[in-house]
Coordinates of C-alpha atoms and ligand atoms in Angstrom, one line a residue:
M1 CA -19.0 45.2 37.8
T2 CA -17.5 41.7 37.2
G3 CA -19.6 41.5 34.1
I4 CA -18.2 44.7 32.6
I5 CA -14.6 43.5 33.4
Q6 CA -15.4 40.1 31.7
R7 CA -16.8 41.8 28.6
F8 CA -13.7 44.1 28.5
I9 CA -11.4 41.1 28.7
A10 CA -13.4 39.3 26.0
L11 CA -13.2 42.4 23.7
C12 CA -9.4 42.7 24.3
L13 CA -9.0 39.0 23.5
A14 CA -11.1 39.4 20.3
A15 CA -8.9 42.4 19.3
L16 CA -5.8 40.4 20.0
L17 CA -7.1 37.5 17.9
A18 CA -8.0 39.8 15.0
A19 CA -4.5 41.3 15.2
C20 CA -3.0 37.9 15.2
S21 CA -5.1 36.7 12.2
A22 CA -4.0 39.8 10.3
E23 CA -0.5 38.4 10.7
A24 CA -1.5 34.8 10.0
D25 CA 1.0 32.8 8.0
N26 CA 0.0 31.5 4.6
A27 CA -0.8 27.9 3.9
D28 CA -1.9 26.3 0.6
M29 CA -4.6 24.4 2.3
I30 CA -6.4 23.8 5.6
I31 CA -8.4 20.6 5.9
K32 CA -10.6 20.0 8.9
A33 CA -12.4 17.1 10.6
D34 CA -14.4 16.3 13.7
H35 CA -11.5 14.0 14.7
V36 CA -7.9 14.1 13.5
V37 CA -6.4 10.6 14.0
T38 CA -2.7 11.5 13.8
M39 CA -1.2 8.0 14.1
D40 CA 1.8 9.6 15.9
A41 CA 3.6 7.6 18.5
D42 CA 1.0 8.4 21.2
L43 CA -1.9 7.7 18.8
S44 CA -3.1 11.2 19.5
I45 CA -6.6 12.1 18.3
I46 CA -7.5 15.8 18.1
D47 CA -11.3 16.6 18.3
N48 CA -12.4 19.5 16.1
G49 CA -9.0 19.4 14.5
A50 CA -7.3 20.6 11.3
V51 CA -4.1 20.2 9.3
A52 CA -2.4 23.0 7.4
I53 CA -0.4 22.1 4.3
S54 CA 2.2 24.1 2.3
D55 CA 4.3 23.0 -0.6
G56 CA 3.1 19.4 -0.2
I57 CA 4.2 19.3 3.4
I58 CA 2.2 19.2 6.7
I59 CA 3.1 22.5 8.4
A60 CA 0.7 22.4 11.4
V61 CA -1.6 20.0 13.2
G62 CA -4.0 21.2 15.9
T63 CA -7.5 22.2 16.8
A64 CA -9.4 23.9 14.0
D65 CA -9.4 27.1 16.1
E66 CA -5.6 27.1 16.5
I67 CA -4.9 26.3 12.8
E68 CA -7.4 28.9 11.5
T69 CA -6.1 31.5 13.8
A70 CA -2.5 30.9 12.8
Y71 CA -2.9 30.3 9.1
E72 CA -4.7 31.8 6.2
A73 CA -5.2 29.3 3.3
D74 CA -6.1 29.6 -0.3
Q75 CA -8.2 26.5 0.0
V76 CA -10.2 25.3 3.1
I77 CA -11.8 21.9 3.1
G78 CA -14.5 21.6 5.8
G79 CA -14.8 18.5 7.9
D80 CA -18.3 18.2 9.5
G81 CA -19.0 14.5 10.1
T82 CA -15.5 13.4 9.0
V83 CA -12.3 11.8 10.4
L84 CA -9.0 13.0 9.0
M85 CA -6.1 10.5 9.0
P86 CA -3.0 9.5 7.1
G87 CA -3.6 7.8 3.8
L88 CA -3.3 4.0 3.8
V89 CA -0.1 2.3 2.9
N90 CA -0.6 -0.9 0.7
G91 CA 2.7 -2.7 1.1
H92 CA 2.3 -5.3 -1.6
T93 CA 0.5 -5.1 -4.9
H94 CA 0.7 -6.2 -8.5
A95 CA -1.5 -3.3 -9.6
A96 CA -1.9 -4.1 -13.3
M97 CA -3.4 -7.5 -12.4
T98 CA -6.7 -5.7 -12.0
L99 CA -7.2 -6.8 -15.6
L100 CA -6.8 -10.5 -14.6
R101 CA -9.2 -10.2 -11.6
G102 CA -11.3 -13.3 -11.5
V103 CA -9.6 -15.1 -14.4
A104 CA -9.0 -18.1 -12.1
D105 CA -10.1 -18.6 -8.6
D106 CA -10.2 -21.3 -5.9
L107 CA -6.8 -22.8 -6.8
A108 CA -3.6 -23.5 -4.8
L109 CA -0.8 -21.0 -5.3
M110 CA 1.5 -23.1 -7.6
S111 CA -1.4 -24.4 -9.8
W112 CA -2.8 -20.9 -10.0
L113 CA 0.5 -19.4 -11.0
S114 CA 1.8 -22.1 -13.4
N115 CA -1.5 -23.0 -15.1
Y116 CA -3.2 -19.6 -15.3
I117 CA -1.3 -16.5 -14.3
F118 CA 2.1 -17.1 -15.9
P119 CA 0.6 -18.3 -19.2
A120 CA -2.0 -15.5 -19.3
E121 CA 0.8 -12.9 -18.6
V122 CA 3.0 -14.2 -21.4
Q123 CA 0.1 -14.1 -23.8
F124 CA -1.5 -10.7 -22.9
V125 CA 0.8 -8.5 -20.9
D126 CA 2.5 -5.7 -22.8
S127 CA 3.0 -2.1 -21.8
E128 CA -0.5 -1.1 -22.9
F129 CA -2.0 -3.8 -20.6
V130 CA 0.2 -2.5 -17.8
R131 CA -0.8 1.1 -18.4
V132 CA -4.6 0.4 -18.4
G133 CA -4.4 -2.2 -15.5
T134 CA -2.3 0.2 -13.4
E135 CA -4.6 3.2 -14.1
L136 CA -7.6 1.0 -13.1
A137 CA -5.8 0.0 -9.9
C138 CA -4.8 3.6 -9.1
W139 CA -8.4 4.7 -9.6
E140 CA -9.5 1.9 -7.2
M141 CA -6.8 2.8 -4.6
I142 CA -7.6 6.5 -4.7
R143 CA -11.3 5.7 -4.3
G144 CA -10.5 3.5 -1.2
G145 CA -8.1 5.9 0.5
T146 CA -4.8 4.2 -0.3
T147 CA -2.1 6.9 -0.9
T148 CA 1.1 4.8 -1.1
F149 CA 1.6 1.4 -2.6
V150 CA 4.5 -1.0 -3.2
D151 CA 4.1 -2.5 -6.6
M152 CA 5.8 -5.5 -8.4
Y153 CA 5.0 -6.0 -12.0
Y154 CA 6.4 -5.8 -15.5
Y155 CA 7.0 -2.6 -17.6
P156 CA 7.9 -0.5 -14.5
D157 CA 8.4 2.6 -16.6
T158 CA 4.8 2.4 -17.6
I159 CA 3.8 2.0 -14.0
A160 CA 5.9 5.0 -13.0
E161 CA 4.3 7.1 -15.7
V162 CA 0.8 6.2 -14.6
V163 CA 1.7 6.9 -10.9
D164 CA 3.4 10.2 -11.9
A165 CA 0.2 11.3 -13.6
C166 CA -2.5 10.1 -11.1
G167 CA -0.7 11.7 -8.2
L168 CA -0.3 8.6 -5.9
R169 CA 2.9 7.7 -4.1
A170 CA 4.5 4.4 -5.0
M171 CA 7.6 2.2 -4.7
I172 CA 7.8 0.6 -8.1
S173 CA 9.8 -2.6 -8.6
A174 CA 11.6 -3.7 -11.6
T175 CA 10.6 -7.4 -11.5
V176 CA 13.5 -9.9 -11.6
I177 CA 12.4 -13.5 -12.4
D178 CA 14.3 -16.4 -14.1
Q179 CA 11.8 -17.3 -16.8
R180 CA 10.6 -15.6 -19.9
S181 CA 8.5 -12.7 -18.7
P182 CA 6.5 -10.1 -20.7
D183 CA 9.4 -7.7 -20.6
A184 CA 12.6 -9.8 -20.3
E185 CA 14.1 -13.0 -21.5
D186 CA 15.6 -14.3 -18.1
A187 CA 17.0 -13.2 -14.8
G188 CA 20.1 -11.6 -16.2
D189 CA 18.1 -9.6 -18.8
S190 CA 15.5 -8.5 -16.2
L191 CA 18.3 -7.4 -13.8
R192 CA 20.0 -5.3 -16.5
K193 CA 16.7 -3.7 -17.4
G194 CA 16.0 -3.1 -13.7
V195 CA 19.2 -1.2 -13.3
A196 CA 18.4 1.0 -16.2
F197 CA 14.9 1.7 -14.8
I198 CA 16.4 2.7 -11.4
E199 CA 18.8 5.0 -13.2
R200 CA 15.9 6.7 -15.0
W201 CA 13.6 7.2 -12.1
Q202 CA 15.7 7.6 -8.9
G203 CA 15.5 11.2 -7.5
K204 CA 13.1 12.3 -10.3
N205 CA 9.9 12.7 -8.3
N206 CA 9.6 12.5 -4.5
R207 CA 6.4 10.3 -4.9
I208 CA 8.1 7.6 -6.9
T209 CA 10.8 5.3 -5.5
P210 CA 12.2 2.8 -8.0
I211 CA 13.2 -0.5 -6.4
F212 CA 14.0 -4.1 -7.4
G213 CA 11.4 -6.8 -7.1
P214 CA 13.1 -10.2 -7.3
H215 CA 10.1 -12.6 -7.4
A216 CA 10.9 -15.3 -4.9
N217 CA 13.6 -17.9 -4.0
Y218 CA 11.8 -20.6 -6.1
T219 CA 11.9 -18.5 -9.3
L220 CA 15.4 -17.3 -8.7
N221 CA 18.4 -19.1 -7.2
G222 CA 20.8 -17.9 -4.5
E223 CA 23.3 -16.5 -6.9
Q224 CA 20.6 -14.5 -8.8
L225 CA 19.2 -13.2 -5.5
A226 CA 22.7 -12.1 -4.3
A227 CA 23.3 -10.5 -7.7
T228 CA 20.0 -8.5 -7.3
R229 CA 21.1 -7.2 -3.9
E230 CA 24.5 -6.2 -5.3
A231 CA 22.8 -4.4 -8.2
A232 CA 20.6 -2.5 -5.7
R233 CA 23.4 -1.5 -3.4
P234 CA 25.0 1.4 -5.2
F235 CA 21.5 3.0 -5.5
D236 CA 20.7 2.2 -1.9
A237 CA 17.5 0.9 -3.4
P238 CA 15.2 -1.4 -1.4
V239 CA 14.2 -4.8 -2.7
S240 CA 10.7 -6.3 -2.4
I241 CA 10.3 -10.0 -2.6
H242 CA 7.8 -12.8 -1.8
V243 CA 9.1 -14.7 1.2
S244 CA 8.0 -17.8 3.0
E245 CA 4.6 -17.6 1.4
S246 CA 3.3 -21.2 1.1
P247 CA 4.0 -24.8 2.2
F248 CA 5.3 -25.4 -1.4
E249 CA 8.0 -22.7 -0.9
L250 CA 8.9 -24.1 2.5
Q251 CA 9.5 -27.5 1.0
Y252 CA 11.2 -26.2 -2.1
S253 CA 13.6 -24.2 0.0
K254 CA 14.5 -27.2 2.3
D255 CA 14.9 -29.5 -0.8
N256 CA 17.0 -27.1 -2.8
Y257 CA 18.9 -25.0 -0.3
G258 CA 18.9 -27.3 2.8
M259 CA 17.3 -24.5 4.9
T260 CA 14.1 -22.4 5.1
S261 CA 13.6 -19.3 3.0
I262 CA 14.6 -16.5 5.5
E263 CA 17.7 -18.4 6.6
M264 CA 18.6 -19.0 2.9
L265 CA 18.1 -15.3 2.0
D266 CA 20.3 -14.3 5.0
D267 CA 22.9 -16.9 4.0
V268 CA 23.4 -15.4 0.6
G269 CA 23.6 -11.8 2.0
F270 CA 20.3 -10.9 0.4
L271 CA 19.0 -9.3 3.7
D272 CA 22.0 -6.9 4.0
G273 CA 20.1 -3.9 2.8
P274 CA 16.6 -2.5 2.9
T275 CA 14.2 -5.4 2.3
I276 CA 10.4 -5.5 2.0
A277 CA 9.2 -9.1 2.5
A278 CA 5.7 -9.9 1.3
H279 CA 3.7 -12.7 3.2
V280 CA 6.2 -14.4 5.6
V281 CA 3.5 -16.9 6.6
W282 CA 5.9 -19.7 7.7
P283 CA 8.8 -18.1 9.6
T284 CA 10.6 -20.4 12.1
D285 CA 11.5 -19.4 15.6
R286 CA 15.1 -19.1 14.4
E287 CA 14.1 -16.8 11.5
I288 CA 12.0 -14.2 13.4
P289 CA 15.1 -12.7 15.1
I290 CA 16.8 -12.5 11.7
L291 CA 13.9 -10.3 10.5
V292 CA 14.3 -8.0 13.5
D293 CA 18.1 -7.9 13.2
K294 CA 18.1 -7.1 9.5
K295 CA 15.2 -4.6 9.9
V296 CA 13.2 -6.4 7.3
G297 CA 9.8 -4.9 6.6
V298 CA 7.2 -7.7 6.6
I299 CA 4.0 -7.2 4.7
H300 CA 1.0 -9.3 5.8
N301 CA -1.6 -10.1 3.1
P302 CA -4.4 -11.9 5.0
T303 CA -6.9 -12.1 2.1
S304 CA -4.5 -13.6 -0.4
N305 CA -3.1 -16.0 2.3
M306 CA -6.6 -17.2 3.1
K307 CA -7.8 -17.4 -0.6
L308 CA -4.8 -19.4 -1.7
A309 CA -4.8 -21.3 1.6
S310 CA -1.1 -20.4 2.1
G311 CA -1.5 -20.4 5.9
V312 CA -1.9 -18.0 8.8
S313 CA 1.1 -15.7 9.3
P314 CA 2.1 -15.3 13.0
V315 CA 1.6 -11.5 12.9
A316 CA 1.1 -11.0 16.6
K317 CA 4.2 -13.0 17.4
M318 CA 6.3 -11.1 14.9
L319 CA 5.0 -7.7 16.2
A320 CA 5.8 -8.8 19.8
A321 CA 9.3 -9.7 18.7
G322 CA 9.8 -6.3 17.1
V323 CA 9.4 -7.1 13.4
R324 CA 8.4 -4.1 11.3
M325 CA 5.0 -5.0 10.1
G326 CA 2.8 -3.6 7.3
L327 CA -0.3 -4.7 5.5
G328 CA -1.0 -5.3 1.8
T329 CA -3.6 -6.6 -0.5
D330 CA -1.4 -8.5 -3.0
G331 CA -2.6 -8.5 -6.6
T332 CA -6.3 -8.4 -7.4
A333 CA -6.0 -11.8 -9.1
S334 CA -5.6 -13.4 -5.6
N335 CA -7.6 -11.0 -3.4
N336 CA -9.7 -9.9 -5.5
D337 CA -9.6 -6.2 -4.7
L338 CA -7.3 -3.4 -3.4
D339 CA -9.4 -2.7 -0.3
M340 CA -7.2 -1.9 2.7
W341 CA -10.1 -1.6 5.1
E342 CA -11.1 -5.1 4.4
E343 CA -7.4 -6.1 4.8
M344 CA -7.3 -4.5 8.2
R345 CA -10.5 -6.2 9.4
L346 CA -9.3 -9.6 8.1
A347 CA -5.9 -9.2 9.7
A348 CA -7.4 -8.7 13.1
L349 CA -10.0 -11.4 12.8
L350 CA -7.6 -14.0 11.4
Q351 CA -5.1 -13.6 14.3
K352 CA -7.9 -13.8 16.8
V353 CA -9.5 -17.0 15.5
D354 CA -6.1 -18.6 14.8
S355 CA -4.9 -18.0 18.4
M356 CA -8.4 -18.5 19.9
D357 CA -7.7 -15.2 21.7
P358 CA -9.9 -12.2 21.0
E359 CA -7.4 -9.9 22.7
V360 CA -4.7 -10.6 20.1
L361 CA -3.9 -7.9 17.5
P362 CA -6.2 -5.1 18.7
A363 CA -7.6 -2.4 16.3
A364 CA -4.9 0.2 17.1
D365 CA -2.2 -2.3 16.1
V366 CA -3.9 -3.1 12.8
L367 CA -4.4 0.6 12.0
R368 CA -0.8 1.2 12.7
M369 CA 0.2 -1.6 10.2
A370 CA -1.9 0.1 7.6
T371 CA -0.4 3.6 8.2
S372 CA 2.7 4.6 10.3
G373 CA 3.9 1.0 10.9
G374 CA 3.4 0.1 7.2
A375 CA 5.3 3.2 6.2
K376 CA 8.2 2.3 8.5
A377 CA 8.2 -1.3 7.1
I378 CA 8.7 -0.1 3.6
G379 CA 11.3 2.5 4.6
L380 CA 9.1 5.6 4.3
G381 CA 8.5 6.0 8.0
D382 CA 10.1 9.5 8.0
T383 CA 8.2 10.6 5.0
V384 CA 4.6 9.5 5.4
G385 CA 2.3 7.4 7.6
S386 CA 1.3 9.9 10.2
L387 CA -0.1 13.4 10.4
E388 CA 2.9 15.2 11.9
V389 CA 4.7 18.5 11.1
G390 CA 7.4 18.0 8.4
K391 CA 5.9 14.9 6.8
R392 CA 4.6 14.8 3.2
A393 CA 0.9 15.8 3.1
D394 CA -0.7 12.4 2.3
L395 CA -4.1 12.3 4.1
I396 CA -7.6 11.2 3.7
Q397 CA -10.9 12.4 5.0
V398 CA -13.3 9.6 5.9
G399 CA -17.1 10.3 6.2
F400 CA -18.5 9.3 9.5
D401 CA -22.1 10.1 8.9
D402 CA -23.2 6.9 7.2
V403 CA -25.6 4.7 9.2
H404 CA -22.9 2.2 10.1
H405 CA -21.1 5.0 12.0
V406 CA -24.1 6.0 14.1
P407 CA -23.3 6.2 17.0
T408 CA -19.5 6.1 17.3
F409 CA -17.9 5.4 20.7
D410 CA -14.3 4.8 19.5
V411 CA -13.0 6.2 16.3
I412 CA -10.2 3.7 15.9
S413 CA -12.5 0.8 16.4
H414 CA -14.8 2.2 13.7
L415 CA -11.9 2.7 11.3
V416 CA -10.8 -0.9 11.6
Y417 CA -14.1 -2.8 12.1
V418 CA -16.7 -0.6 10.3
T419 CA -15.3 1.7 7.7
D420 CA -15.3 0.7 4.0
E421 CA -13.9 2.3 0.8
Q422 CA -17.2 4.1 0.1
D423 CA -16.8 6.2 3.3
V424 CA -13.6 7.8 1.9
E425 CA -14.5 11.3 0.7
T426 CA -11.3 13.2 0.2
V427 CA -7.8 12.0 -0.8
I428 CA -4.7 14.2 -0.8
V429 CA -1.2 13.1 -1.7
D430 CA 1.8 15.5 -1.5
G431 CA -0.7 18.3 -0.9
R432 CA -2.6 17.6 -4.2
V433 CA -6.3 16.7 -4.0
L434 CA -6.8 13.4 -5.9
M435 CA -10.4 12.9 -4.9
R436 CA -12.9 15.3 -3.5
D437 CA -16.4 14.3 -2.2
G438 CA -15.9 10.9 -3.8
S439 CA -15.1 12.3 -7.3
I440 CA -11.7 11.1 -8.7
L441 CA -9.9 14.2 -10.1
T442 CA -6.7 12.7 -11.5
V443 CA -7.8 9.6 -13.5
D444 CA -9.9 9.8 -16.7
T445 CA -12.3 7.2 -15.3
E446 CA -14.6 7.0 -18.3
R447 CA -11.7 6.3 -20.7
V448 CA -10.0 3.8 -18.3
E449 CA -13.3 1.9 -17.8
R450 CA -13.8 1.7 -21.6
E451 CA -10.2 0.5 -22.2
A452 CA -10.3 -2.0 -19.3
R453 CA -13.6 -3.5 -20.6
A454 CA -12.0 -3.9 -24.0
F455 CA -9.1 -5.8 -22.5
G456 CA -11.5 -7.9 -20.5
A457 CA -13.4 -8.9 -23.7
R458 CA -10.1 -9.9 -25.4
I459 CA -8.9 -11.9 -22.5
K460 CA -12.2 -13.7 -22.1
K461 CA -12.4 -14.6 -25.8
A462 CA -8.9 -16.1 -25.7
L463 CA -9.6 -18.0 -22.5
D464 CA -12.8 -19.4 -24.0
E465 CA -10.9 -20.5 -27.1
R466 CA -8.2 -22.2 -25.0
N467 CA -10.8 -24.0 -22.9
R468 CA -12.7 -25.2 -26.0
S469 CA -9.5 -26.6 -27.5
R470 CA -8.6 -28.6 -24.4
Ligands
LIG501 ZN1 2.5 -11.0 -4.5

């Protein structure tokens, strides 16, 4: 008798579910996974989960059963053997420098900049260089699961056009620097051109945020830095800058301004507005509270800091103090790639060995820096960085069936300590699929490879000639 009642109840439930599904809401896309790592405040992970997307926005997050009962979608992306998570946020890049990758290695920052990078840029960089280099970088970032990046380079309109076409999300800086650059004569000229760039791009596309990128306080003086902040203010535009990167800068700042970099920036009013500070390797104990107080987003770039021997940033100390921390690769000429998985791993390992404490900067903290925390650091915390209803649909599906994921005890540990770029299978930004099953859909990779190789040959020939004439 009990069996009959149970069967009756089951039938009723099935009928109810069928009725419900007949009235299911529409979604553009449902994407599923064995584990949905939401990166919400509680670090919730939903097993056998799914996300529903409509008009580029996340409209539901839950178990696959719940989502498929409530929504009917035009496109369903299955998720066996995968983890779904927010796309990675690369808080500091010079994307077009992919074309200068490996031009000069194993040098100190100032020698590398003055003897190789700045001269090479003046000689080769034009808008065509920036177009091809940025396309190459976008291809590499999509392949590796980065969905948002903060860029600082020349010809920002060209960068914005490439980002617009390839579908990524970016904050794109108009670089301000007081020396002849590929696209301006001096600081005043670069600032004027920057204002025009912001006017052209602000509010045009939700994926593109035009910002200012004053280079550093050793390539610009206090007056020029203050003028950059004043120019940004009417647009409420953030500024991205290299801060407290190397012992050279520390000394330069003390010699020229009588104080260290962050105090100097604060002194000229530069920090009175949204600021993204790349590096921050040498903050003093007096400066860390300034970063908290002024809500400065700090972007840690462990590979670049190690490669240029800039030092070890006190990341754990800044996090504990309440600084908004994100993660970045820096340009590929000092990294030499745009791999945020490697950056996460190195960030964790570097803090541990530096403090001789394996408990420092655990995996979850690093994953936060690469997703929700990084998004907050760059001022996009309400828009992206976690899988939550109302946020833009920037998400990636990571394959967990490769041998290095067998077996998996802790998904977050695997994302930080095991996963690499080749595990990323699907990349979606603003609801648009940019990569599916490892195939890039929005960059003409054959053409970009051909053009990048041609640039490489030209640069190599010129460098060989320069070396011969020395
Ligand atoms: Zn940089």
